[in-house]
Short mmCIF file of C-alpha atoms in Angstrom, two decimals:
data_model
loop_
_atom_site.label_atom_id
_atom_site.label_comp_id
_atom_site.label_asym_id
_atom_site.label_seq_id
_atom_site.Cartn_x
_atom_site.Cartn_y
_atom_site.Cartn_z
CA UNK A 357 -0.01 -0.19 -0.06
CA UNK A 358 1.39 3.34 -1.06
CA UNK A 359 1.50 5.56 2.27
CA UNK A 360 3.77 8.35 0.58
CA UNK A 361 2.72 11.98 1.24
CA UNK A 362 2.85 12.74 -2.51
CA UNK A 363 2.85 10.90 -5.84
CA UNK A 364 6.17 10.64 -7.80
CA UNK A 365 4.46 12.76 -10.89
CA UNK A 366 3.68 15.63 -8.30
CA UNK A 367 6.90 15.41 -6.52
CA UNK A 368 8.92 15.40 -9.88
CA UNK A 369 6.96 18.63 -11.03
CA UNK A 370 7.73 20.39 -7.77
CA UNK A 371 11.35 19.52 -7.82
CA UNK A 372 11.68 20.35 -11.44
CA UNK A 373 9.90 23.75 -11.05
CA UNK A 374 11.67 24.90 -7.71
CA UNK A 375 15.00 23.03 -7.42
CA UNK A 376 16.27 22.60 -11.04
CA UNK A 377 16.40 26.38 -11.73
CA UNK A 378 19.08 26.64 -8.93
CA UNK A 379 21.36 24.34 -10.93
CA UNK A 380 21.68 25.11 -14.69
CA UNK A 381 21.19 22.43 -16.87
CA UNK A 382 20.06 19.95 -14.11
CA UNK A 383 17.00 17.92 -14.58
CA UNK A 384 14.68 15.42 -12.75
CA UNK A 385 14.67 12.07 -14.46
CA UNK A 386 11.10 10.88 -15.69
CA UNK A 387 11.54 7.57 -14.08
CA UNK A 388 11.44 7.22 -10.39
CA UNK A 389 14.15 5.07 -8.53
CA UNK A 390 13.32 2.32 -5.98
CA UNK A 391 14.18 3.37 -2.45
CA UNK A 392 17.41 2.08 -1.12
CA UNK A 393 18.35 1.44 2.48
CA UNK A 394 19.02 4.17 4.94
CA UNK A 395 17.15 7.19 5.93
CA UNK A 396 19.37 9.88 3.46
CA UNK A 397 16.97 12.45 2.09
CA UNK A 398 19.74 12.95 -0.43
CA UNK A 399 22.41 10.32 -1.53
CA UNK A 400 24.88 10.27 -4.27
CA UNK A 401 24.43 7.83 -7.00
CA UNK A 402 27.26 9.22 -8.91
CA UNK A 403 29.21 12.56 -9.15
CA UNK A 404 26.39 13.71 -11.43
CA UNK A 405 23.29 12.28 -10.17
CA UNK A 406 21.69 12.52 -6.62
CA UNK A 407 18.85 10.43 -5.40
CA UNK A 408 16.11 12.44 -3.48
CA UNK A 409 13.82 11.26 -1.15
CA UNK A 410 11.95 14.03 1.21
CA UNK A 411 10.49 12.99 4.48
CA UNK A 412 7.12 11.32 3.98
CA UNK A 413 8.11 9.41 0.83
CA UNK A 414 8.85 5.80 1.39
CA UNK A 415 8.48 3.99 -1.93
CA UNK A 416 10.46 5.79 -4.47
CA UNK A 417 13.30 8.29 -5.12
CA UNK A 418 13.60 11.00 -7.70
CA UNK A 419 17.01 11.34 -9.66
CA UNK A 420 18.37 14.94 -10.03
CA UNK A 421 20.96 14.68 -12.89
CA UNK A 422 23.15 17.17 -14.84
CA UNK A 423 26.15 16.78 -16.98
CA UNK A 424 28.68 18.41 -14.37
CA UNK A 425 29.55 16.88 -10.81
CA UNK A 426 27.86 18.30 -8.03
CA UNK A 427 30.33 19.70 -5.44
CA UNK A 428 29.77 19.63 -1.57
CA UNK A 429 28.47 23.03 -1.38
CA UNK A 430 25.89 22.10 -4.17
CA UNK A 431 24.90 18.93 -2.46
CA UNK A 432 24.28 20.72 0.65
CA UNK A 433 21.97 23.25 -1.13
CA UNK A 434 19.87 20.37 -2.43
CA UNK A 435 20.01 18.57 0.96
CA UNK A 436 18.46 21.70 2.58
CA UNK A 437 15.90 22.14 -0.05
CA UNK A 438 14.81 18.55 0.19
CA UNK A 439 14.57 18.66 4.03
CA UNK A 440 12.74 21.96 3.81
CA UNK A 441 10.20 20.39 1.18
CA UNK A 442 9.89 17.24 3.41
CA UNK A 443 8.55 19.32 6.44
CA UNK A 444 5.68 20.69 4.30
CA UNK A 445 4.84 17.93 1.92
CA UNK A 446 1.81 16.93 3.95
CA UNK A 447 0.30 20.35 3.36
CA UNK A 448 0.77 19.87 -0.53
CA UNK A 449 -3.10 20.12 -0.97
CA UNK A 450 -3.66 23.05 1.31
CA UNK A 451 -4.24 26.59 -0.29
CA UNK A 452 -1.14 27.71 2.00
CA UNK A 453 1.21 25.37 0.15
CA UNK A 454 2.42 27.63 -2.48
CA UNK A 455 3.46 30.26 0.18
CA UNK A 456 5.19 27.56 2.26
CA UNK A 457 7.12 26.47 -0.99
CA UNK A 458 8.50 29.90 -1.58
CA UNK A 459 9.50 29.97 2.15
CA UNK A 460 11.56 26.78 1.48
CA UNK A 461 13.79 28.56 -0.87
CA UNK A 462 14.42 31.23 1.73
CA UNK A 463 15.22 28.48 4.31
CA UNK A 464 17.56 26.98 1.65
CA UNK A 465 19.58 30.21 1.29
CA UNK A 466 19.73 31.07 5.08
CA UNK A 467 20.90 27.46 5.86
CA UNK A 468 23.58 27.45 3.14
CA UNK A 469 25.26 30.60 4.35
CA UNK A 470 24.98 30.21 7.91
CA UNK A 471 28.21 29.86 9.91
CA UNK A 472 27.54 27.45 12.71
CA UNK A 473 28.09 29.72 15.47
CA UNK A 474 25.53 32.47 14.12
CA UNK A 475 21.95 32.62 15.56
CA UNK A 476 19.74 30.43 13.52
CA UNK A 477 17.10 33.22 13.30
CA UNK A 478 19.62 36.11 12.31
CA UNK A 479 19.92 35.37 8.61
CA UNK A 480 16.21 34.51 8.10
CA UNK A 481 15.26 37.72 10.05
CA UNK A 482 17.42 39.83 7.79
CA UNK A 483 16.25 38.20 4.57
CA UNK A 484 12.64 38.91 5.59
CA UNK A 485 13.55 42.49 6.47
CA UNK A 486 15.37 43.00 3.12
CA UNK A 487 12.27 41.38 1.22
CA UNK A 488 10.14 44.10 2.93
CA UNK A 489 12.36 46.89 2.13
CA UNK A 490 12.47 45.81 -1.67
CA UNK A 491 8.82 46.89 -1.77
CA UNK A 492 9.42 50.14 0.13
CA UNK A 493 10.95 53.53 -0.36
CA UNK A 494 12.60 56.29 1.76
CA UNK A 495 11.82 59.64 1.11
CA UNK A 496 10.67 58.53 -2.47
CA UNK A 497 13.77 56.64 -3.17
CA UNK A 498 14.03 52.73 -3.62
CA UNK A 499 15.84 51.34 -0.68
CA UNK A 500 19.40 49.76 -0.88
CA UNK A 501 21.14 48.22 2.17
CA UNK A 502 24.04 45.87 3.03
CA UNK A 503 24.24 43.92 6.22
CA UNK A 504 27.04 41.73 6.97
CA UNK A 505 27.75 38.82 9.77
CA UNK A 506 31.14 38.44 11.19
CA UNK A 507 31.32 34.90 12.95
CA UNK A 508 34.57 36.10 14.73
CA UNK A 509 34.34 39.86 15.53
CA UNK A 510 36.57 41.50 17.89
CA UNK A 511 35.08 40.91 21.34
CA UNK A 512 35.64 44.35 22.43
CA UNK A 513 33.71 45.70 19.26
CA UNK A 514 30.51 43.95 20.06
CA UNK A 515 27.83 46.43 21.28
CA UNK A 516 24.89 45.71 23.14
CA UNK A 517 22.49 47.06 20.50
CA UNK A 518 20.74 44.17 18.68
CA UNK A 519 19.55 44.41 15.02
CA UNK A 520 15.96 43.58 16.08
CA UNK A 521 15.71 46.61 18.11
CA UNK A 522 15.93 49.05 15.27
CA UNK A 523 15.69 47.15 12.03
CA UNK A 524 11.95 48.27 11.84
CA UNK A 525 12.67 51.94 12.40
CA UNK A 526 12.71 54.02 9.32
CA UNK A 527 16.15 55.27 9.65
CA UNK A 528 17.51 51.56 9.48
CA UNK A 529 16.96 51.64 5.56
CA UNK A 530 19.65 54.44 4.95
CA UNK A 531 22.28 53.14 7.12
CA UNK A 532 24.03 51.81 4.26
CA UNK A 533 23.87 52.21 0.44
CA UNK A 534 23.95 48.61 -0.61
CA UNK A 535 27.38 48.77 -2.58
CA UNK A 536 30.24 50.03 -0.52
CA UNK A 537 28.77 50.66 2.99
CA UNK A 538 28.00 47.79 5.35
CA UNK A 539 26.55 47.28 8.80
CA UNK A 540 28.26 44.54 10.57
CA UNK A 541 26.81 42.14 13.22
CA UNK A 542 28.06 39.51 15.58
CA UNK A 543 26.77 36.05 15.38
CA UNK A 544 24.17 36.97 18.04
CA UNK A 545 22.95 39.85 15.95
CA UNK A 546 24.57 42.80 17.84
CA UNK A 547 26.05 45.57 15.93
CA UNK A 548 29.90 45.38 15.66
CA UNK A 549 30.63 48.47 13.24
CA UNK A 550 29.49 50.31 10.19
CA UNK A 551 32.10 49.91 7.54
CA UNK A 552 32.77 52.28 4.53
CA UNK A 553 34.21 49.77 1.96
CA UNK A 554 36.17 52.32 -0.10
CA UNK A 555 38.40 53.00 3.02
CA UNK A 556 38.61 49.34 3.94
CA UNK A 557 42.34 48.33 3.21
CA UNK A 558 41.49 45.05 1.76
CA UNK A 559 39.30 46.18 -1.00
CA UNK A 560 42.11 48.57 -2.35
CA UNK A 561 44.74 45.80 -2.56
CA UNK A 562 43.35 42.63 -3.54
CA UNK A 563 42.42 41.33 -6.93
CA UNK A 564 38.66 41.83 -7.44
CA UNK A 565 36.49 38.50 -6.87
CA UNK A 566 35.46 36.92 -10.01
CA UNK A 567 32.34 35.55 -9.31
CA UNK A 568 30.58 38.66 -8.25
CA UNK A 569 29.25 41.74 -10.39
CA UNK A 570 31.83 44.48 -10.53
CA UNK A 571 29.78 46.67 -8.53
CA UNK A 572 29.57 44.62 -5.83
CA UNK A 573 33.23 43.87 -5.47
CA UNK A 574 33.81 45.72 -2.19
CA UNK A 575 30.99 43.64 -0.65
CA UNK A 576 32.11 40.32 -2.25
CA UNK A 577 35.80 40.98 -1.13
CA UNK A 578 34.84 41.30 2.67
CA UNK A 579 32.65 38.12 2.44
CA UNK A 580 35.37 35.65 3.32
CA UNK A 581 36.60 33.44 6.12
CA UNK A 582 32.91 32.70 7.21
CA UNK A 583 31.72 36.17 6.71
CA UNK A 584 28.43 36.61 4.75
CA UNK A 585 26.66 39.86 3.33
CA UNK A 586 23.23 40.31 2.63
CA UNK A 587 22.53 43.11 0.21
CA UNK A 588 19.52 44.80 -1.34
CA UNK A 589 19.95 46.85 -4.60
CA UNK A 590 17.61 49.61 -5.88
CA UNK A 591 16.21 47.24 -8.29
CA UNK A 592 14.65 45.25 -5.36
CA UNK A 593 17.02 42.34 -5.76
CA UNK A 594 18.47 40.60 -2.78
CA UNK A 595 22.23 39.42 -3.18
CA UNK A 596 23.87 36.95 -0.61
CA UNK A 597 27.59 36.95 -0.66
CA UNK A 598 29.96 34.27 0.98
CA UNK A 599 33.48 32.85 0.15
CA UNK A 600 34.13 36.07 -1.68
CA UNK A 601 31.49 35.37 -4.39
CA UNK A 602 27.87 36.03 -5.17
CA UNK A 603 26.00 32.66 -4.11
CA UNK A 604 22.47 33.44 -4.37
CA UNK A 605 20.28 36.38 -5.83
CA UNK A 606 16.56 36.91 -5.45
CA UNK A 607 15.20 38.43 -8.46
CA UNK A 608 11.70 39.09 -9.33
CA UNK A 609 10.56 37.02 -6.23
CA UNK A 610 12.62 33.77 -7.06
CA UNK A 611 15.79 32.75 -5.50
CA UNK A 612 18.59 31.68 -7.98
CA UNK A 613 21.77 29.66 -6.79
CA UNK A 614 24.94 30.76 -8.88
CA UNK A 615 27.13 27.71 -9.41
CA UNK A 616 29.89 29.79 -11.18
CA UNK A 617 32.32 27.06 -12.04
CA UNK A 618 29.71 24.59 -13.30
CA UNK A 619 28.36 27.30 -15.46
CA UNK A 620 31.90 28.14 -16.91
CA UNK A 621 32.35 24.53 -17.69
CA UNK A 622 29.05 24.39 -19.42
CA UNK A 623 30.51 27.00 -21.84
CA UNK A 624 32.48 24.35 -23.46
CA UNK A 625 36.19 24.33 -24.52
CA UNK A 626 36.37 27.15 -26.86
CA UNK A 627 39.44 29.09 -25.97
CA UNK A 628 41.35 28.98 -22.55
CA UNK A 629 40.01 29.07 -19.10
CA UNK A 630 40.98 32.65 -18.67
CA UNK A 631 39.04 33.63 -21.52
CA UNK A 632 35.81 31.85 -20.69
CA UNK A 633 36.09 33.13 -17.08
CA UNK A 634 36.44 36.50 -18.52
CA UNK A 635 33.36 36.20 -20.60
CA UNK A 636 31.51 34.93 -17.82
CA UNK A 637 32.45 37.74 -15.54
CA UNK A 638 31.35 40.23 -18.11
CA UNK A 639 27.87 38.61 -18.57
CA UNK A 640 27.44 38.90 -14.75
CA UNK A 641 28.46 42.33 -14.81
CA UNK A 642 26.04 43.24 -17.76
CA UNK A 643 23.36 41.16 -16.02
CA UNK A 644 23.56 43.21 -12.74
CA UNK A 645 24.00 46.33 -14.59
CA UNK A 646 20.83 45.65 -16.32
CA UNK A 647 22.19 46.92 -19.78
CA UNK A 648 21.27 43.82 -21.79
CA UNK A 649 24.06 42.38 -24.14
CA UNK A 650 25.46 39.72 -26.25
CA UNK A 651 28.72 38.11 -26.31
CA UNK A 652 29.81 35.47 -29.00
CA UNK A 653 32.72 33.24 -28.92
CA UNK A 654 33.94 32.05 -32.42
CA UNK A 655 35.60 28.72 -32.80
CA UNK A 656 38.59 28.37 -35.04
CA UNK A 657 36.66 26.56 -37.68
CA UNK A 658 33.81 28.82 -37.66
CA UNK A 659 35.03 32.29 -38.57
CA UNK A 660 33.05 32.17 -41.66
CA UNK A 661 29.82 32.25 -39.53
CA UNK A 662 31.13 35.62 -38.13
CA UNK A 663 31.94 36.84 -41.51
CA UNK A 664 28.38 36.00 -42.71
CA UNK A 665 26.80 37.74 -39.87
CA UNK A 666 28.92 40.85 -39.46
CA UNK A 667 29.54 43.35 -42.09
CA UNK A 668 33.16 44.16 -43.01
CA UNK A 669 32.83 47.71 -41.95
CA UNK A 670 31.67 46.72 -38.39
CA UNK A 671 34.52 44.26 -37.83
CA UNK A 672 37.48 45.92 -35.74
CA UNK A 673 40.00 44.76 -38.15
CA UNK A 674 38.27 46.45 -41.26
CA UNK A 675 36.74 49.08 -39.39
CA UNK A 676 34.98 51.72 -41.48
CA UNK A 677 32.24 53.25 -39.04
CA UNK A 678 33.19 55.73 -36.33
CA UNK A 679 31.96 53.35 -33.84
CA UNK A 680 34.19 50.29 -35.18
CA UNK A 681 37.14 52.61 -35.41
CA UNK A 682 36.83 54.02 -31.97
CA UNK A 683 36.30 50.47 -30.27
CA UNK A 684 39.26 49.06 -32.37
CA UNK A 685 41.53 52.07 -30.67
CA UNK A 686 39.99 51.56 -27.30
CA UNK A 687 40.11 47.65 -27.21
CA UNK A 688 43.76 47.06 -28.44
CA UNK A 689 43.91 43.74 -26.44
CA UNK A 690 42.68 40.44 -25.94
CA UNK A 691 39.23 40.20 -24.23
CA UNK A 692 40.46 38.63 -21.17
CA UNK A 693 43.46 40.96 -20.77
CA UNK A 694 41.09 44.10 -20.77
CA UNK A 695 40.15 45.73 -17.51
CA UNK A 696 36.69 44.34 -16.24
CA UNK A 697 35.30 47.88 -16.39
CA UNK A 698 36.38 48.15 -20.05
CA UNK A 699 34.80 44.70 -21.05
CA UNK A 700 31.54 45.89 -19.28
CA UNK A 701 31.60 48.95 -21.26
CA UNK A 702 32.19 47.53 -24.72
CA UNK A 703 29.57 44.83 -23.87
CA UNK A 704 26.95 47.36 -22.88
CA UNK A 705 27.07 49.18 -26.26
CA UNK A 706 23.92 48.15 -28.30
CA UNK A 707 24.95 45.28 -30.42
CA UNK A 708 26.88 42.07 -30.07
CA UNK A 709 30.60 41.48 -28.76
CA UNK A 710 32.24 38.87 -30.79
CA UNK A 711 35.43 37.20 -29.42
CA UNK A 712 37.61 34.76 -31.29
CA UNK A 713 38.83 31.50 -29.59
CA UNK A 714 42.14 33.23 -28.76
CA UNK A 715 40.39 36.11 -27.36
CA UNK A 716 40.96 38.60 -29.93
CA UNK A 717 37.74 40.90 -30.15
CA UNK A 718 36.43 40.74 -33.57
CA UNK A 719 33.63 43.28 -33.23
CA UNK A 720 31.63 45.16 -30.62
CA UNK A 721 28.56 46.97 -30.61
CA UNK A 722 27.75 45.17 -33.74
CA UNK A 723 24.35 44.73 -35.27
CA UNK A 724 24.21 41.30 -36.42
CA UNK A 725 22.78 40.22 -39.62
CA UNK A 726 19.94 37.76 -38.97
CA UNK A 727 17.62 35.66 -40.99
CA UNK A 728 14.20 36.75 -41.75
CA UNK A 729 11.33 35.22 -39.84
CA UNK A 730 13.27 34.96 -36.56
CA UNK A 731 11.24 34.36 -33.32
CA UNK A 732 11.91 36.14 -30.07
CA UNK A 733 13.54 39.78 -29.63
CA UNK A 734 16.22 40.94 -31.70
CA UNK A 735 19.03 40.25 -29.03
CA UNK A 736 17.90 36.64 -28.87
CA UNK A 737 17.76 36.27 -32.71
CA UNK A 738 21.30 37.66 -32.87
CA UNK A 739 22.67 35.36 -30.20
CA UNK A 740 21.08 32.37 -31.97
CA UNK A 741 22.46 33.38 -35.27
CA UNK A 742 26.15 33.66 -33.75
CA UNK A 743 25.88 30.52 -31.92
CA UNK A 744 26.40 28.72 -34.88
CA UNK A 745 30.03 29.84 -34.68
CA UNK A 746 30.61 28.24 -31.19
CA UNK A 747 28.90 29.78 -28.40
CA UNK A 748 26.65 32.81 -28.05
CA UNK A 749 25.54 34.41 -24.69
CA UNK A 750 22.55 36.63 -24.45
CA UNK A 751 22.04 38.69 -21.51
CA UNK A 752 18.38 40.24 -21.17
CA UNK A 753 17.90 43.84 -19.86
CA UNK A 754 15.97 42.24 -16.99
CA UNK A 755 19.15 40.25 -16.21
CA UNK A 756 18.58 36.77 -17.32
CA UNK A 757 21.51 35.05 -19.03
CA UNK A 758 21.13 32.26 -21.63
CA UNK A 759 23.90 30.58 -23.41
CA UNK A 760 23.25 29.00 -26.81
CA UNK A 761 25.52 26.51 -28.46
CA UNK A 762 26.37 25.35 -31.99
CA UNK A 763 24.33 22.21 -31.27
CA UNK A 764 20.77 21.45 -32.27
CA UNK A 765 18.55 23.04 -34.92
CA UNK A 766 19.70 26.33 -36.15
CA UNK A 767 16.62 28.26 -34.84
CA UNK A 768 16.25 26.31 -31.59
CA UNK A 769 20.01 25.72 -30.87
CA UNK A 770 20.83 23.62 -27.61
CA UNK A 771 21.07 25.77 -24.46
CA UNK A 772 24.34 25.04 -22.49
CA UNK A 773 22.96 26.95 -19.33
CA UNK A 774 20.20 29.51 -18.22
CA UNK A 775 20.90 31.77 -15.29
CA UNK A 776 18.36 34.01 -13.45
CA UNK A 777 15.83 33.59 -15.98
CA UNK B 1412 12.48 45.33 34.40
CA UNK B 1413 15.28 42.79 34.01
CA UNK B 1414 14.85 39.19 34.78
CA UNK B 1415 17.62 37.52 36.87
CA UNK B 1416 18.47 33.85 37.12
CA UNK B 1417 20.20 32.29 40.15
CA UNK B 1418 21.16 28.67 39.59
CA UNK B 1419 23.62 26.23 41.07
CA UNK B 1420 26.49 25.17 38.77
CA UNK B 1421 26.75 21.15 38.79
CA UNK B 1422 29.50 19.14 37.14
CA UNK B 1423 27.63 19.93 34.02
CA UNK B 1424 29.01 17.91 31.16
CA UNK B 1425 31.89 16.48 33.34
CA UNK B 1426 35.42 16.14 32.72
CA UNK B 1427 36.88 19.29 31.33
CA UNK B 1428 33.42 20.47 29.97
CA UNK B 1429 32.25 22.08 33.10
CA UNK B 1430 31.66 25.31 31.57
CA UNK B 1431 29.13 23.73 29.01
CA UNK B 1432 26.03 24.63 31.22
CA UNK B 1433 23.03 22.81 30.99
CA UNK B 1434 20.11 24.54 32.67
CA UNK B 1435 16.75 22.61 33.43
CA UNK B 1436 14.04 22.99 30.47
CA UNK B 1437 12.14 25.08 32.77
CA UNK B 1438 14.87 27.53 32.92
CA UNK B 1439 15.42 27.40 29.20
CA UNK B 1440 11.69 28.32 28.62
CA UNK B 1441 11.00 30.76 31.31
CA UNK B 1442 14.26 32.60 31.54
CA UNK B 1443 15.77 32.31 28.08
CA UNK B 1444 12.64 32.00 26.00
CA UNK B 1445 13.84 28.65 24.24
CA UNK B 1446 11.14 26.06 24.05
CA UNK B 1447 12.03 22.43 24.11
CA UNK B 1448 10.64 21.85 20.55
CA UNK B 1449 12.86 24.86 19.28
CA UNK B 1450 13.91 24.25 15.86
CA UNK B 1451 15.94 27.57 15.81
CA UNK B 1452 18.62 28.10 18.38
CA UNK B 1453 19.97 31.60 19.41
CA UNK B 1454 23.52 32.78 19.89
CA UNK B 1455 23.90 35.02 22.89
CA UNK B 1456 26.20 37.79 24.03
CA UNK B 1457 27.51 37.16 27.28
CA UNK B 1458 29.45 39.43 29.51
CA UNK B 1459 31.51 38.12 32.48
CA UNK B 1460 30.73 40.86 34.83
CA UNK B 1461 33.12 39.63 37.60
CA UNK B 1462 35.96 39.55 35.28
CA UNK B 1463 34.78 42.73 33.40
CA UNK B 1464 35.93 40.72 30.20
CA UNK B 1465 34.70 41.50 26.47
CA UNK B 1466 31.53 40.14 25.52
CA UNK B 1467 31.53 36.24 24.62
CA UNK B 1468 29.53 35.01 21.60
CA UNK B 1469 27.90 31.66 22.69
CA UNK B 1470 25.50 29.37 20.55
CA UNK B 1471 22.93 27.27 22.31
CA UNK B 1472 23.47 23.75 21.30
CA UNK B 1473 20.80 21.02 21.42
CA UNK B 1474 22.08 18.26 23.77
CA UNK B 1475 20.06 14.96 23.81
CA UNK B 1476 16.64 16.37 24.96
CA UNK B 1477 17.91 19.46 26.45
CA UNK B 1478 20.19 22.38 25.57
CA UNK B 1479 23.65 23.51 26.60
CA UNK B 1480 25.44 26.98 26.32
CA UNK B 1481 29.24 27.75 27.18
CA UNK B 1482 29.71 30.01 29.77
CA UNK B 1483 33.33 31.25 29.99
CA UNK B 1484 33.94 31.55 33.66
CA UNK B 1485 31.76 28.51 34.67
CA UNK B 1486 34.61 25.99 34.85
CA UNK B 1487 35.85 24.53 38.18
CA UNK B 1488 36.16 24.66 41.06
CA UNK B 1489 32.68 23.77 42.69
CA UNK B 1490 30.70 24.91 44.40
CA UNK B 1491 29.70 27.57 42.36
CA UNK B 1492 26.57 29.69 41.68
CA UNK B 1493 25.69 31.10 38.42
CA UNK B 1494 23.92 34.67 38.39
CA UNK B 1495 22.82 35.84 35.18
CA UNK B 1496 20.92 38.95 34.38
CA UNK B 1497 19.19 39.96 31.06
CA UNK B 1498 20.47 43.26 29.69
CA UNK B 1499 19.01 43.38 26.29
CA UNK B 1500 17.88 41.24 23.46
CA UNK B 1501 19.90 38.09 23.36
CA UNK B 1502 22.14 39.72 25.93
CA UNK B 1503 23.30 38.65 29.47
CA UNK B 1504 25.65 39.59 32.23
CA UNK B 1505 26.68 36.93 34.33
CA UNK B 1506 28.42 36.34 37.69
CA UNK B 1507 29.84 32.90 38.66
CA UNK B 1508 29.91 33.10 42.31
CA UNK B 1509 32.16 31.04 44.30
CA UNK B 1510 32.14 30.44 48.13
CA UNK B 1511 34.61 33.23 48.91
CA UNK B 1512 32.50 35.84 46.93
CA UNK B 1513 30.63 38.36 49.13
CA UNK B 1514 27.37 37.53 47.40
CA UNK B 1515 27.58 33.70 47.40
CA UNK B 1516 25.87 33.12 50.79
CA UNK B 1517 22.93 35.50 49.86
CA UNK B 1518 22.28 33.72 46.51
CA UNK B 1519 22.58 30.24 48.13
CA UNK B 1520 19.94 31.49 50.80
CA UNK B 1521 17.63 32.69 48.04
CA UNK B 1522 18.15 29.21 46.31
CA UNK B 1523 17.23 27.38 49.47
CA UNK B 1524 14.47 29.47 50.42
CA UNK B 1525 12.60 30.15 47.08
CA UNK B 1526 14.41 27.76 44.61
CA UNK B 1527 12.74 25.17 42.25
CA UNK B 1528 14.70 21.82 42.14
CA UNK B 1529 15.37 20.17 38.81
CA UNK B 1530 15.47 16.20 38.64
CA UNK B 1531 19.15 16.23 39.25
CA UNK B 1532 18.65 18.33 42.41
CA UNK B 1533 20.04 21.47 40.98
CA UNK B 1534 18.13 24.45 42.54
CA UNK B 1535 17.15 27.63 40.48
CA UNK B 1536 15.16 30.67 40.88
CA UNK B 1537 14.22 33.52 38.49
CA UNK B 1538 13.80 36.85 40.11
CA UNK B 1539 12.42 39.97 38.37
CA UNK B 1540 14.69 43.16 39.14
CA UNK B 1541 14.50 46.75 38.11
#
């Protein structure tokens, strides 16, 4: 007799809709797996497949699979999600279930970044507050803020002022600006200090973190050695940093997990690692700057695709337009050798950036020649057209990132990854 | 108004873990506000008032069917009495009183006169103070 709280099809749908978006390229297998011995809610079948069995499910397991191995951190994220889901599955047929499901993601984020010495309620309280502030204003302006938790603050610096004593006050919304000022709390939630990041010595001397948007470098750099930063930007997005990287972002009401290394691997083997990383960094920067953009990477064997899609006058080597001449003068180096700010600037110019496998910038701000009858917007059509040359990444002006490959049908190429879409 | 806890310190977790204090569940609930079924455990700011030390950061830890919290000065010797006062949200000042301290006898009298007794014989009392 099946005493499971939920049927396999329904569970599969829930996991596909709420867990898979956190891991680009991951899917839940159609066919369920028989239950194994032991009570593990998540077990590793292989490095690329995890078996999931939330509490209340006894007769089957679902398989989460993707082409890249799951690392320890990602397995923990999956475990927290499955644990949170298991606690609410017996309410699956109640009207409140969708609300509880959304809270699962909040819980996953909080547990994933919480240092073991930190008050269990602190991160959830801060996330709830930032979510409230995301829909509020202060003197007519959207609220931006950043709060950090230091697991090992200097004891003499820990005040007796607890965050909950003032967080509901209006003035709390303007204590920090969400970019380079930070309110630091102790593990118990007491105020330690207010930091101005541009005067913080570490932010000036170290190489900027790769896996964080350019504008948030100061916050990401501070988030090391167990420190966590929760930030709200003026677009209403909540960014969560730890280990010097952006780990989670809440955009348009949905949490996204950012598995940076895994995404870079899915970009394929065109060019060297440095080039792929540089392209990824720039896509992150464009996404969070909300400029929109398109970056294509051309294989050695597919230069003819580039030549078909980009007019000679727009190519940097044969530049004939003012824009192309200016960009040729300003670029002058391989894409991955350019300063990150310069890469963001050229990627933000309306049109595509096309980069050769060796890092040479072939064109920038290019209007791509696309075939008639293309579906989707112009940027998407341009990315799909350029993807035939290798890889083409479209960044929407609302921040979503999609990487098209040269595999699959011409008008519906295989997608290597999607992030924050 | 602040609450003040006065509680005997026992051998606690024994060995060299005597500073890992395990108050009775009733103390957790009525003084600390931590219920037995709590899924979320706090971290406290503790100040050793006797030694005027900088604040400690101590996470409450689940231990079998109870909870423990590390209190820096609560190691040996025994006998000792813990006096703890709430001074803010998740913030406490404490004194570990030993027999030679001038307040020890008074606290001992309070415990023997008004104290509740835990299953293991430990005496404790919660006092409201201004």
